Short mmCIF file of C-alpha atoms in Angstrom, two decimals:
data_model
loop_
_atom_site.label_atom_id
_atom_site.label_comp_id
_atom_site.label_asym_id
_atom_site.label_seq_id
_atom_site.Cartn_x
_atom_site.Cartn_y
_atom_site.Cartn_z
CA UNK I 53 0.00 0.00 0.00
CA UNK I 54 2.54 2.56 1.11
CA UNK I 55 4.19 2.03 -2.56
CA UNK I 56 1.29 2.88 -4.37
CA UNK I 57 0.47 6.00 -1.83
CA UNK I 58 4.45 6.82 -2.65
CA UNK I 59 3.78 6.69 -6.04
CA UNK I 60 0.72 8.97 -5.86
CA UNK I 61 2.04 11.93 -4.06
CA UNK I 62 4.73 11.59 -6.51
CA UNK I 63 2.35 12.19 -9.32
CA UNK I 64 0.37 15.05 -7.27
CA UNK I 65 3.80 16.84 -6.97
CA UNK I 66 4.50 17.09 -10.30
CA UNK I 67 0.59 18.39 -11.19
CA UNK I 68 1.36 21.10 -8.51
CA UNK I 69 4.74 21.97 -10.37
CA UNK I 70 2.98 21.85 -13.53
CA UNK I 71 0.49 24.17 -12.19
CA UNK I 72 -2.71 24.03 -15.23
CA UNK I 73 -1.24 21.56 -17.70
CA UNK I 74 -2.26 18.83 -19.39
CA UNK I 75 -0.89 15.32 -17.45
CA UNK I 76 1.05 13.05 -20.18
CA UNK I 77 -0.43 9.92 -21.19
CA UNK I 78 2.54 8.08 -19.01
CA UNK I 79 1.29 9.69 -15.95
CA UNK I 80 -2.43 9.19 -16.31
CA UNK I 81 -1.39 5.16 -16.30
CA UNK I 82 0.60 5.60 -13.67
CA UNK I 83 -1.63 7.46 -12.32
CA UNK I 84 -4.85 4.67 -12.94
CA UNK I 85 -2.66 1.96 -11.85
CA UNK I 86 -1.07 3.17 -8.30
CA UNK I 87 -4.79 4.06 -7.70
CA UNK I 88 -6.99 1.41 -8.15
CA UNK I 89 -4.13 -0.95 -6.37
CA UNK I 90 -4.86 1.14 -3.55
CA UNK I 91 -8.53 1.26 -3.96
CA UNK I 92 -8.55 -2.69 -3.89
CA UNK I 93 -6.46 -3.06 -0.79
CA UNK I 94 -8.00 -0.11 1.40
CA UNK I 95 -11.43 0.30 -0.23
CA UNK I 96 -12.56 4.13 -0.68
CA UNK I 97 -11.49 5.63 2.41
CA UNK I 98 -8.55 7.68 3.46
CA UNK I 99 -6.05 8.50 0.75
CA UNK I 100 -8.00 6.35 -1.97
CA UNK I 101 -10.58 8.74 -1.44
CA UNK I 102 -8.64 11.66 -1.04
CA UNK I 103 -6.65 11.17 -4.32
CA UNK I 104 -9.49 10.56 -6.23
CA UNK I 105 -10.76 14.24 -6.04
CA UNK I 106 -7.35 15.44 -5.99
CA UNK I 107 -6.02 13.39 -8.77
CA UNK I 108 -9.36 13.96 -10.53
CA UNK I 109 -7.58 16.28 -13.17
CA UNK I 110 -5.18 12.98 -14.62
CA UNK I 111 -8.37 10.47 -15.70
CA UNK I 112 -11.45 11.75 -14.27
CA UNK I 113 -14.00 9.76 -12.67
CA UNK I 114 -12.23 6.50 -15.23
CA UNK I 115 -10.94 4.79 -12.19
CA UNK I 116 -13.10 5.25 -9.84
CA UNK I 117 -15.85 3.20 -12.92
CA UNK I 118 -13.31 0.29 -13.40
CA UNK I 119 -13.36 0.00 -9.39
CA UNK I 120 -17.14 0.28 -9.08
CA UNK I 121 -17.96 -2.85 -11.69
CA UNK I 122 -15.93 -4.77 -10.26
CA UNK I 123 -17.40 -4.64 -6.70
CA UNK I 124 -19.72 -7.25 -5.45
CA UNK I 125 -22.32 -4.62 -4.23
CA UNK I 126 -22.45 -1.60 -6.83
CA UNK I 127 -24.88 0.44 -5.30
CA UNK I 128 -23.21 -0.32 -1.72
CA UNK I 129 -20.08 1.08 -3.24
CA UNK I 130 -21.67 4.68 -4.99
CA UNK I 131 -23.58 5.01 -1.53
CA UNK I 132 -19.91 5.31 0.19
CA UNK I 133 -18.77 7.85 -2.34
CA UNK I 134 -21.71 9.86 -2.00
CA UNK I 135 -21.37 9.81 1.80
CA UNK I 136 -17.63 9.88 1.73
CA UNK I 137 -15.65 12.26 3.70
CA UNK I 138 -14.39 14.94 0.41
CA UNK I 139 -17.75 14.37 -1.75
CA UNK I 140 -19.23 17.85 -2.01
CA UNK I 141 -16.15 19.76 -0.09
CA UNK I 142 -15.30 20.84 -3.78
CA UNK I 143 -18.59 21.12 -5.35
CA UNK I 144 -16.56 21.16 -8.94
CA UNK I 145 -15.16 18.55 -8.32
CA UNK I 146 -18.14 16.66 -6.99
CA UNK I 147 -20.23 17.77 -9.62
CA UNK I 148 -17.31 16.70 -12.66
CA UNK I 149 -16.55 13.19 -11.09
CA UNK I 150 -21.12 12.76 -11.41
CA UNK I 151 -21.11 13.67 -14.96
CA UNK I 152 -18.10 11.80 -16.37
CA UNK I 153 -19.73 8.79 -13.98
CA UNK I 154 -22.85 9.52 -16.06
CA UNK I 155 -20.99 9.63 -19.59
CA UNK I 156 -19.25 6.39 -18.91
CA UNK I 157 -22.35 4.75 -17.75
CA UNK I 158 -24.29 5.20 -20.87
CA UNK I 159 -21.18 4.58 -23.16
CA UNK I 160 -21.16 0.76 -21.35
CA UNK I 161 -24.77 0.22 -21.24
CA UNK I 162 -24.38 0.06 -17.19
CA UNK I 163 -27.04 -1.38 -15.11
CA UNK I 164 -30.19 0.91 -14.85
CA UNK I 165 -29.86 0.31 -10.69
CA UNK I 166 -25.86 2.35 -10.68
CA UNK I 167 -27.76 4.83 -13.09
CA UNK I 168 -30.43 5.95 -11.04
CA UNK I 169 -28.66 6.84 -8.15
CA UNK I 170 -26.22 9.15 -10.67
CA UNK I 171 -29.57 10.81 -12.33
CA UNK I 172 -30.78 11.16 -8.64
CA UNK I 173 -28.07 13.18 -7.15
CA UNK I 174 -26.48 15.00 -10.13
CA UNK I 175 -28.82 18.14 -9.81
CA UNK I 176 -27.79 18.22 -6.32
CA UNK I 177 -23.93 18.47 -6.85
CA UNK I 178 -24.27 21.15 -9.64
CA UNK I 179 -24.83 23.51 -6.77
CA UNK I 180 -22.36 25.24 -4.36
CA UNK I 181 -22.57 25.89 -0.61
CA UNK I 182 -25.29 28.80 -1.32
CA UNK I 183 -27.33 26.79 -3.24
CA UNK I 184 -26.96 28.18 -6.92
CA UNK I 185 -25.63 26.74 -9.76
CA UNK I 186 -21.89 26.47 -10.47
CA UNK I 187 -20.15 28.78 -12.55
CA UNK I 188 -18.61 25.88 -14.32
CA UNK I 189 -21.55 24.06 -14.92
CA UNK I 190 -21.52 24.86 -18.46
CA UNK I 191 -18.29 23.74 -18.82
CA UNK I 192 -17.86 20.55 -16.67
CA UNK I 193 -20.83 19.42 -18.87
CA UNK I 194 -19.66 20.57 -22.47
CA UNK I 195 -16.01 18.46 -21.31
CA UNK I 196 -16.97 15.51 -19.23
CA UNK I 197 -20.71 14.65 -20.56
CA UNK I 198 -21.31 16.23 -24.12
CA UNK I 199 -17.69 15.43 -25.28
CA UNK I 200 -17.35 12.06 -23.70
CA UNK I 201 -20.71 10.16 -24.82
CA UNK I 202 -19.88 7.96 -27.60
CA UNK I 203 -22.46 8.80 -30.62
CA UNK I 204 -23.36 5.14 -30.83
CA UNK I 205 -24.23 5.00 -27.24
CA UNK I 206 -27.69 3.31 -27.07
CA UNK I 207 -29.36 5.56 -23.62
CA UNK I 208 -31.29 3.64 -21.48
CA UNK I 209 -35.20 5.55 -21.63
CA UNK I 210 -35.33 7.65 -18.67
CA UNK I 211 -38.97 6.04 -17.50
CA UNK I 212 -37.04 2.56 -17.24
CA UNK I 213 -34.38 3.34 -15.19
CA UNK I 214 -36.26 3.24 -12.08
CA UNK I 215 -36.22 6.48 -10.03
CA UNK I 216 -39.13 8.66 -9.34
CA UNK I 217 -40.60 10.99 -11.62
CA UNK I 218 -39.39 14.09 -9.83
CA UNK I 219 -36.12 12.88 -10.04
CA UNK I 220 -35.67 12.96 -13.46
CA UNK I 221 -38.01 15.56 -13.76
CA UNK I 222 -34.81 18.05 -12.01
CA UNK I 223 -32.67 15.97 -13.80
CA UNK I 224 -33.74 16.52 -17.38
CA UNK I 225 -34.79 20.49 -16.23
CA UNK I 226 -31.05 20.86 -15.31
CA UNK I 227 -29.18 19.20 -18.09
CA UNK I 228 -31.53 21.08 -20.64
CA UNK I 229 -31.24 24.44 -18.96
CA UNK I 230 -26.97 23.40 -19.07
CA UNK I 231 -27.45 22.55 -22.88
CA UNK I 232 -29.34 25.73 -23.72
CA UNK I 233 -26.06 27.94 -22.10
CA UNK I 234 -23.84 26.19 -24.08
CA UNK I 235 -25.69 26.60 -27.17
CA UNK I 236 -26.25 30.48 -26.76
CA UNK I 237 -22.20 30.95 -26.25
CA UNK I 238 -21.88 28.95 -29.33
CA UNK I 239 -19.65 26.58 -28.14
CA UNK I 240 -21.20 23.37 -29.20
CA UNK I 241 -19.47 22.49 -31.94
CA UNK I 242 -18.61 18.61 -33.45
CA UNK I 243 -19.72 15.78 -31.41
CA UNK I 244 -21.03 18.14 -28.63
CA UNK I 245 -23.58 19.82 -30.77
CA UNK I 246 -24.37 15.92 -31.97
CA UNK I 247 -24.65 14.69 -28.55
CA UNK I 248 -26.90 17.89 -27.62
CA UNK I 249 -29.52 16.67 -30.35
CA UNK I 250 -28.74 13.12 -28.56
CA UNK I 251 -30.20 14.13 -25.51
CA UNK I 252 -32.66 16.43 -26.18
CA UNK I 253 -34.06 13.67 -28.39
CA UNK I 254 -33.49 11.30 -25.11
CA UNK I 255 -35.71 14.01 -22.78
CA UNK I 256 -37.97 14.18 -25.53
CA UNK I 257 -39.13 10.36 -25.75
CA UNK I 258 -39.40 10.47 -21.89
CA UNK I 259 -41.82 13.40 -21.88
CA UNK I 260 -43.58 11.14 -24.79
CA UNK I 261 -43.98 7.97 -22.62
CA UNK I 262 -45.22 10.17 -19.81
CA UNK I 263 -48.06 11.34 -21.70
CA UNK I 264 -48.60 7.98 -22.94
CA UNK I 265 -48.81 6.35 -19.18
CA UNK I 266 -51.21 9.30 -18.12
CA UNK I 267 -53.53 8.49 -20.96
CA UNK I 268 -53.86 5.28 -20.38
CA UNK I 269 -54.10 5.94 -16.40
CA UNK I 270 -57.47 8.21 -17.87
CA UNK I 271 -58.69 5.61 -19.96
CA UNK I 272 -58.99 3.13 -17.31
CA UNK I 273 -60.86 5.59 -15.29
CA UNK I 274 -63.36 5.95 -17.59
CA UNK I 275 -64.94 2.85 -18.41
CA UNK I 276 -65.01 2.30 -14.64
CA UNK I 277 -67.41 5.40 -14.36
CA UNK I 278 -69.10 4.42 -17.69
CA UNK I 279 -69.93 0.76 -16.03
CA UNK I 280 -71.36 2.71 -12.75
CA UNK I 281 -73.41 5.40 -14.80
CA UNK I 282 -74.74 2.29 -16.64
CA UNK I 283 -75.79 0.55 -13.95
CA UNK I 284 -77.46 3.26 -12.39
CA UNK I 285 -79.37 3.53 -15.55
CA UNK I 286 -80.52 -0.38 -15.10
CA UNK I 287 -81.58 0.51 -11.91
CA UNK I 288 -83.84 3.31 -12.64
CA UNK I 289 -84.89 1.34 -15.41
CA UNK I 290 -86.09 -1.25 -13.68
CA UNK I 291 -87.76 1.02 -10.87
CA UNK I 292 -89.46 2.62 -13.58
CA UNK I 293 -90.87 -0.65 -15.19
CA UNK I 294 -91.68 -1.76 -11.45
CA UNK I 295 -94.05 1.69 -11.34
CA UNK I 296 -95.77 0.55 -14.88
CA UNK I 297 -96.03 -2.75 -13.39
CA UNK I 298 -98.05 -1.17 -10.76
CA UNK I 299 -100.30 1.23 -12.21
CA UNK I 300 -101.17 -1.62 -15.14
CA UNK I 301 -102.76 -3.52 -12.27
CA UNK I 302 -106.06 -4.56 -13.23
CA UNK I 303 -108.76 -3.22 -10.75
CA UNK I 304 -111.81 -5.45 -10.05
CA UNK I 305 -114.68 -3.36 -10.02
CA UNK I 306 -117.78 -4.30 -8.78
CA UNK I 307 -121.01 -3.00 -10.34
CA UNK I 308 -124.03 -2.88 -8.29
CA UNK I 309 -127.00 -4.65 -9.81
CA UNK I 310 -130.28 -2.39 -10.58
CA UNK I 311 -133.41 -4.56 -9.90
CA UNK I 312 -136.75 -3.50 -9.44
CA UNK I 313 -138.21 -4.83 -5.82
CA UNK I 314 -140.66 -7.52 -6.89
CA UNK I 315 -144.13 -7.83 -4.85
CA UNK I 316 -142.72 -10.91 -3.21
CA UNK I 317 -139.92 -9.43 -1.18
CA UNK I 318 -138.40 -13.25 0.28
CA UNK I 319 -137.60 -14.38 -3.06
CA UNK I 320 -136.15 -10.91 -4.00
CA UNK I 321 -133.89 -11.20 -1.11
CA UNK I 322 -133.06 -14.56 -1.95
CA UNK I 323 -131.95 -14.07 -5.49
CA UNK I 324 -129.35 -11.20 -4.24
CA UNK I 325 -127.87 -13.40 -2.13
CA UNK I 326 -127.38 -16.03 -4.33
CA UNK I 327 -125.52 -13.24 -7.12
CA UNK I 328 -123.47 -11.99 -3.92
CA UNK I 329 -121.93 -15.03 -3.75
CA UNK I 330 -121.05 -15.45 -7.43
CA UNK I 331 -119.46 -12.04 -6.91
CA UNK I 332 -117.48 -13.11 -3.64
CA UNK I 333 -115.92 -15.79 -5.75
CA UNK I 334 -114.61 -13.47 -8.29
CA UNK I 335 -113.20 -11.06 -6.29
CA UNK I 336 -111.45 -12.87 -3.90
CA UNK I 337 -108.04 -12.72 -5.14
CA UNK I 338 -108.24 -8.74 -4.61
CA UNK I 339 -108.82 -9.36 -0.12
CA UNK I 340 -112.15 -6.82 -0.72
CA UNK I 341 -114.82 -9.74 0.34
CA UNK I 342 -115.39 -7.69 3.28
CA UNK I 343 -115.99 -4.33 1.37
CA UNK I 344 -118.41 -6.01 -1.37
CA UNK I 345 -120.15 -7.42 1.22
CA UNK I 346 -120.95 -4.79 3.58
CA UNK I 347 -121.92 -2.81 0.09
CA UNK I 348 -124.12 -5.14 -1.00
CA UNK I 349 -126.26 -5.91 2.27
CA UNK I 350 -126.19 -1.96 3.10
CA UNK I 351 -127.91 -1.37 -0.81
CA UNK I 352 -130.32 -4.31 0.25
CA UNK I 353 -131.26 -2.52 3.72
CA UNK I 354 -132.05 0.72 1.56
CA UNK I 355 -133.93 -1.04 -0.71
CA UNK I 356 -135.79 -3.04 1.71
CA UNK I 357 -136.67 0.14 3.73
#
C-alpha cells in the first residue's frame, strides 16, 4: 500500500509543479494503476478517497468506474462515495466526477440500478454551498458529458431506469437548462452539438412515454365510471318498469245490480244473495270480500226500507 500511496504523491507533486497543464499519457497510467491498487487493498477511504478528487484532473471519474464494476455490491459502493468524507467539499469537483460517472455509464450500457442513483443526485452536486448553480456548470458538462458520450451509445429511456418521476423531472430540467447555455455561447461544436440533439431527443421520448402512461391511467378511469353510470341507468330502469307494473294492475270493479223490488220481497232477497256469492268468488283474489259485502247488504237494507 505505502508504494502505491508513494507513487501517488509523486504524481500530485509534479501536477502542482505543472500548475494548469495537461498530465502526459505516461502519468495518467501511472496514475490509474497506483490508484486502483490502492482502492482494492483499502477500499474508498482515506487516501484512496482523497486522491481521487485530488487526482481527478489525470483520468477523471475512469478509475473510480473500473473500481465500481468490479465490486460485489455496486450500489453499496456509490452510496460510500456519495457519503464519503471529500464528496461535495469541492462542489466542482463533486459535480465533474457525477457527470463523467454519467458519460461512462451510458457509453457501457451500465445497469439501470448504478444509473439511477447518478440521475438522482447530479442536480444536487451542480450547486455550491449557497445553493446556486456552479459557474462551471456549463463547462464541466460541455467536457466531461457532451464530449465524452460515444455517438453510438444506445441511452437507457429515462422512464425505465427506475427512479421517481421528480427525479428525473430536475434531472432533465437541469441538463436542458446546461445545454441551452452552451448553445447560446456557441460553443457546441462537433460531437457536442451531436450529442446535444442526442439528448434532447433522449428528454424528448421520456416526456412522450409520460403522456402515454397518463392516458392510459385516464382511460382506465373511464370505463369504470361508464360501467357505474350504466348501472345506475338499469336501476332506474327497472324502478321505472316496477311503477308501470303497478299502475297496469287490473282493478276489479264491482257493479251494483239495478233490480226492481218484486211484490214478493223473500224471493227478492233470496236471489241477491245467491248473485253476492257469485261475486265473492270473483273477487277474492283482490282481499275486498269484506268491502263487497258490507256494500251489498247496506244497498239491500235501503232497498228493503
Amino acid at each position: 500500500m505505502d508504494k502505491y500511496v508513494e507513487t501517488l504523491d509523486a504524481l500530485m507533486k509534479v501536477k502542482k509543479e505543472k500548475k494548469k497543464k495537461e498530465p502526459t499519457i505516461k502519468e495518467k497510467e501511472a496514475f490509474r494503476s497506483a490508484w486502483l491498487s490502492l482502492v482494492a487493498d483499502t477500499g474508498l477511504v482515506g487516501r484512496a478517497e482523497q486522491f481521487l478528487y485530488e487526482g481527478f484532473a489525470f483520468c477523471g471519474a475512469e478509475p473510480f468506474y473500473a473500481y465500481l464494476i468490479q465490486t460485489e455490491d455496486q450500489n453499496a459502493t456509490l452510496a460510500t462515495m456519495f457519503s464519503g468524507k471529500y464528496y461535495g467539499i469541492d462542489s466542482n469537483v463533486s459535480f465533474r466526477l457525477v457527470t463523467h460517472l454519467l458519460a461512462l455509464m451510458l457509453n457501457n450500457n451500465a445497469p439501470r440500478n448504478i444509473l439511477a442513483p447518478i440521475i438522482k443526485r447530479l442536480p444536487g452536486a451542480c450547486v455550491n454551498k449557497d445553493k446556486k448553480r456552479l459557474g462551471t456548470a456549463e463547462k464541466t458538462l460541455e467536457k466531461y458529458f457532451l464530449a465524452e458520450l460515444r455517438p453510438d451509445a444506445e441511452l437507457c429511456p429515462l422512464a425505465d431506469i427506475g427512479t421517481k418521476p421528480v427525479f428525473i423531472n430536475e434531472f432533465v430540467a437541469l441538463v436542458s437548462s446546461i445545454m441551452d447555455g452552451i448553445e447560446n455561447a456557441g460553443s457546441a461544436k462537433g460531437v457536442v452539438a451531436k450529442n446535444i440533439v442526442k439528448i434532447r431527443k433522449w428528454f424528448a421520448d421520456y416526456d412522450i412515454s409520460q403522456s402515454v402512461s397518463a392516458d392510459t391511467k385516464t382511460d382506465q378511469v373511464i370505463p369504470e365510471a361508464t360501467t357505474i353510470t350504466e348501472e345506475k341507468a338499469k336501476t332506474v330502469s327497472v324502478a321505472d318498469n316496477s311503477q308501470e307494473e303497478k299502475v297496469q294492475t287490473p282493478r276489479v270493479v264491482v257493479a251494483q245490480p239495478e233490480e226492481k223490488v218484486p211484490a214478493d220481497m223473500i224471493a227478492y232477497l233470496t236471489e241477491l244473495l245467491g248473485k253476492a256469492a257469485k261475486v265473492t268468488t270473483v273477487v277474492k283474489s283482490v282481499t275486498v270480500v269484506d268491502t263487497i259485502s258490507a256494500t251489498v247488504t247496506f244497498s239491500l237494507l235501503r232497498q228493503f226500507r
